[in-house]
PDB file of C-alpha atoms in Angstrom:
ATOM      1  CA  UNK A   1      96.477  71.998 -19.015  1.00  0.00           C
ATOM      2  CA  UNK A   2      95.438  70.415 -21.916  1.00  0.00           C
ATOM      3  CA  UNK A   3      93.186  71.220 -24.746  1.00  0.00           C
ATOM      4  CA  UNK A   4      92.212  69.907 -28.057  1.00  0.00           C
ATOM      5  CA  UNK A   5      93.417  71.319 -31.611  1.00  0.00           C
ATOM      6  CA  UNK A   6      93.062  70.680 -34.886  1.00  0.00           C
ATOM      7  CA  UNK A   7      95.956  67.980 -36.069  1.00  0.00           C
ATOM      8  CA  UNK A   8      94.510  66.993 -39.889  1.00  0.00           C
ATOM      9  CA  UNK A   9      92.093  67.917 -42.537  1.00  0.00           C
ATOM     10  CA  UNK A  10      91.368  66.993 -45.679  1.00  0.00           C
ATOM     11  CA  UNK A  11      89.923  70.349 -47.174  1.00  0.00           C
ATOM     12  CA  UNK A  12      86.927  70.581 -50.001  1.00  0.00           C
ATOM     13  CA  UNK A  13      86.587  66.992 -51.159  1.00  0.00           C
ATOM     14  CA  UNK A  14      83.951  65.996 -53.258  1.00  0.00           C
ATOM     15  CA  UNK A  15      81.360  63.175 -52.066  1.00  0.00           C
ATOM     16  CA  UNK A  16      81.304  60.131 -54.318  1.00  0.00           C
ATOM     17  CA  UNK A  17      78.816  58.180 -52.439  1.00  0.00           C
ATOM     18  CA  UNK A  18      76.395  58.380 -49.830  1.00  0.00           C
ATOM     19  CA  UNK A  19      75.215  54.413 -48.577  1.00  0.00           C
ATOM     20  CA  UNK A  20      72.672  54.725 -46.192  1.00  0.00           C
ATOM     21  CA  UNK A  21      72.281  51.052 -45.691  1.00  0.00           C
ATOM     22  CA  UNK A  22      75.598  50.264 -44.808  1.00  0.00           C
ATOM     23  CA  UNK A  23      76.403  50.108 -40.808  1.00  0.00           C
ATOM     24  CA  UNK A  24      78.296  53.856 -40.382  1.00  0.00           C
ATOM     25  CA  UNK A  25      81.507  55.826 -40.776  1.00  0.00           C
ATOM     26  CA  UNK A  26      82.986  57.401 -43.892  1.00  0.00           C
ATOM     27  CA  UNK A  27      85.148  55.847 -46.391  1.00  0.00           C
ATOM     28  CA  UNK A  28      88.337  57.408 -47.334  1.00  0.00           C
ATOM     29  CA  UNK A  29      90.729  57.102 -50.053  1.00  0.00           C
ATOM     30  CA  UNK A  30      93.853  55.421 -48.270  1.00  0.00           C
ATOM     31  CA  UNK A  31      96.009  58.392 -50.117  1.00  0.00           C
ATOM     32  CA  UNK A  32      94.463  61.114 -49.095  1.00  0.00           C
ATOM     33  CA  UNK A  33      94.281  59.288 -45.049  1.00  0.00           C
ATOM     34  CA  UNK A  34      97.925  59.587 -45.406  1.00  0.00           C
ATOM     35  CA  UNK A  35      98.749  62.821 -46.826  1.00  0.00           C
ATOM     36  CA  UNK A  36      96.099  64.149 -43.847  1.00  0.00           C
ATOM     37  CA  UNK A  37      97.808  61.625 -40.969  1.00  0.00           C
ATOM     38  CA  UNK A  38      94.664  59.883 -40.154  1.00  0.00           C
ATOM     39  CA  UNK A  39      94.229  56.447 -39.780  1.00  0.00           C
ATOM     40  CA  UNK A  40      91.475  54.176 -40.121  1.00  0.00           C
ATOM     41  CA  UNK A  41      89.052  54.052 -37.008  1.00  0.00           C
ATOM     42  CA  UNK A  42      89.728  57.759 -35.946  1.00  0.00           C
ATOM     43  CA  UNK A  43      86.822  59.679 -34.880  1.00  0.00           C
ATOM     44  CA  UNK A  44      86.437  63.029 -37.736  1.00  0.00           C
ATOM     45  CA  UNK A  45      83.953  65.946 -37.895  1.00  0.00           C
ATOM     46  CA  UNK A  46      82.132  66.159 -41.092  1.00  0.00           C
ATOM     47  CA  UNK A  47      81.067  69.691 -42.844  1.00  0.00           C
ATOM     48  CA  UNK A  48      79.012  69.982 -45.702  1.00  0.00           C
ATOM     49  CA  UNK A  49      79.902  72.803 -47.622  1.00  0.00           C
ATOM     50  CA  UNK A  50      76.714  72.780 -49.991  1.00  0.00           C
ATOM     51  CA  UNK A  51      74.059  72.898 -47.509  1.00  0.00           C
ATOM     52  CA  UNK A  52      75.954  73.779 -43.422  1.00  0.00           C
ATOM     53  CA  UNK A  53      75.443  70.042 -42.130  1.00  0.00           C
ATOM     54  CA  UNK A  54      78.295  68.920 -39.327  1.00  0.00           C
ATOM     55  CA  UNK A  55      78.565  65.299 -38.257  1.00  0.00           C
ATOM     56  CA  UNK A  56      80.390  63.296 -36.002  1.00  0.00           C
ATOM     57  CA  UNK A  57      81.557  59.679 -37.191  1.00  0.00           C
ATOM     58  CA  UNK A  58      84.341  57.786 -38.193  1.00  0.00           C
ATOM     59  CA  UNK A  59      86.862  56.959 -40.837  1.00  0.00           C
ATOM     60  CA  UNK A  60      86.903  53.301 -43.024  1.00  0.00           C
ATOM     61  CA  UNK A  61      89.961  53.184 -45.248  1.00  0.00           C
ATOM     62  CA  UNK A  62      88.681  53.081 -48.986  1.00  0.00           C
ATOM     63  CA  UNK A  63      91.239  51.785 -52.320  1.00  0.00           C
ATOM     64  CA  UNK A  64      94.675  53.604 -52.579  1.00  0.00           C
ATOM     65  CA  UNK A  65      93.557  56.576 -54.867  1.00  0.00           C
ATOM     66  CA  UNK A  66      90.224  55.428 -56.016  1.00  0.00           C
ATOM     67  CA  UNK A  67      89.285  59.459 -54.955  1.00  0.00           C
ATOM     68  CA  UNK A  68      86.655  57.774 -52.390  1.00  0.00           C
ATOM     69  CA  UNK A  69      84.838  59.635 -50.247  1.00  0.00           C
ATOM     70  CA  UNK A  70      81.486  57.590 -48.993  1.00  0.00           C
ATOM     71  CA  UNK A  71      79.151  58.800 -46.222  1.00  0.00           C
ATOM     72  CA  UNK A  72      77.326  55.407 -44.705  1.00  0.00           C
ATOM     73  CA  UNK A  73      74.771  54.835 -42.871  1.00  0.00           C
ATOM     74  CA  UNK A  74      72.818  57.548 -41.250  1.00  0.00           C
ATOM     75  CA  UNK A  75      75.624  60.320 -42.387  1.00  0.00           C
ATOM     76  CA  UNK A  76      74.610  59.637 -45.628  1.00  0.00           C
ATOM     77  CA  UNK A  77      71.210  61.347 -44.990  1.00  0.00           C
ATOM     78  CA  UNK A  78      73.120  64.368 -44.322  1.00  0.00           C
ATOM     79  CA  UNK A  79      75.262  64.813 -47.952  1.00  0.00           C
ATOM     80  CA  UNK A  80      74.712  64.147 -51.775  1.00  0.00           C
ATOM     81  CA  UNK A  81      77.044  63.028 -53.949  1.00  0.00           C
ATOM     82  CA  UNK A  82      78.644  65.881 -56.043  1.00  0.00           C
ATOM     83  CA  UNK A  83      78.670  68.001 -52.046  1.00  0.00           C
ATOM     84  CA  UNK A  84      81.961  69.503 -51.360  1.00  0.00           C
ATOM     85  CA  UNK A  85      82.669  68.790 -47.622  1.00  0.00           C
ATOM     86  CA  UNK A  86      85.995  69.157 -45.406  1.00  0.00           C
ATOM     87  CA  UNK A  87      86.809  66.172 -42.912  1.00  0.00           C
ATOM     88  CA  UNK A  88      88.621  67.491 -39.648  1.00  0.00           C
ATOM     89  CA  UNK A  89      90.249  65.391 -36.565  1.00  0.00           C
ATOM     90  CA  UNK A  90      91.347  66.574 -33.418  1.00  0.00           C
ATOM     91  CA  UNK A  91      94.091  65.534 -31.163  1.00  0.00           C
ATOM     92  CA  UNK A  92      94.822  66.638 -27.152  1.00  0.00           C
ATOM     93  CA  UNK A  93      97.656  68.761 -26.905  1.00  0.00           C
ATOM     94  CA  UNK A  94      99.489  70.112 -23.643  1.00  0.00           C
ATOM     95  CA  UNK A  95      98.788  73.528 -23.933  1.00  0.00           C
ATOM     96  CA  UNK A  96     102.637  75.091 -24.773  1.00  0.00           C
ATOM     97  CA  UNK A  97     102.580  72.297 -27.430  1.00  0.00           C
ATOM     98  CA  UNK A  98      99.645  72.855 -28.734  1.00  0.00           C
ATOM     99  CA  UNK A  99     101.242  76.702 -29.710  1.00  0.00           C
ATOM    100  CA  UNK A 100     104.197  75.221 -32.200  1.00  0.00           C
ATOM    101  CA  UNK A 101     101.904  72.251 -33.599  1.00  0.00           C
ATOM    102  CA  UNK A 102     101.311  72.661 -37.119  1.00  0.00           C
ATOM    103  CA  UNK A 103      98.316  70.515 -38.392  1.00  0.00           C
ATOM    104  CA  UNK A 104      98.495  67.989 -41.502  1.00  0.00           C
ATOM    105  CA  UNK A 105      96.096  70.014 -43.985  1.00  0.00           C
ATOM    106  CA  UNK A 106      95.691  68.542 -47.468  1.00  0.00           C
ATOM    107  CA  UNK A 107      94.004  70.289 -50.455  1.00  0.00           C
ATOM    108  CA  UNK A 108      92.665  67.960 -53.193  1.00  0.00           C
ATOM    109  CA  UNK A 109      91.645  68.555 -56.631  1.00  0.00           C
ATOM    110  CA  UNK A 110      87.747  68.725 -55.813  1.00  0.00           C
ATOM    111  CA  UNK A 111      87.254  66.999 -59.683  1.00  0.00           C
ATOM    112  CA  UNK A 112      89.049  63.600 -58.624  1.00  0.00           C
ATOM    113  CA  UNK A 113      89.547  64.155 -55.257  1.00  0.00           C
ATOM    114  CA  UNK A 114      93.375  63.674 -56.294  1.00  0.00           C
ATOM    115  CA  UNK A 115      95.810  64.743 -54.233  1.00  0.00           C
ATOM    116  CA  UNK A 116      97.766  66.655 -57.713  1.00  0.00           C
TER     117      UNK A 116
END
């Protein structure tokens, strides 16, 4: 059996940006991508802290610690800049795996978005 688990998140980061005209996805600071093991493309769930939204979309690397985080498109409907939201992927897991895996979690300084 199989079943999905949590393998990254990047927890309360602060939204720099929110370009509705632009085609979709969510720019991330490369850093931060790393620290969290995600990778540009990957599908991520979306929670808005400030007001309970949860989206579905996709990750767009953004500049090596420019402290990035841009909702586009239609997400950006769903969050203000200044919201404090925490971006979560998944992975599939055989299920006696899935009991040791430990998750990349990554805590950021919600004033920069740094990772210090």
């Amino acid at each position: 059996m199989q079943i999905q688990v949590v393998k990254s998140k990047i927890h309360r980061v602060t939204v720099t940006g929110a370009d509705l005209n632009y085609i979709g996805s969510i720019t991330i600071d490369e850093a931060l991508m790393e620290a969290a093991n995600m990778i540009e493309g990957e599908k991520v769930s979306i929670v808005n802290i400030n007001n309970g939204e949860r989206l579905e979309t996709y990750i767009i690397k953004g500049n090596r610690n420019s402290g990035d985080i841009t909702l586009n498109g239609p997400a950006a409907r769903k969050v203000q800049r200044g919201d404090i939201i925490i971006i979560i992927s998944y992975g599939i897991l055989d299920f006696e795996e899935a009991k040791t895996f430990k998750p990349a979690i990554v805590f950021p300084n919600e004033a920069d978005n740094s990772l210090t």
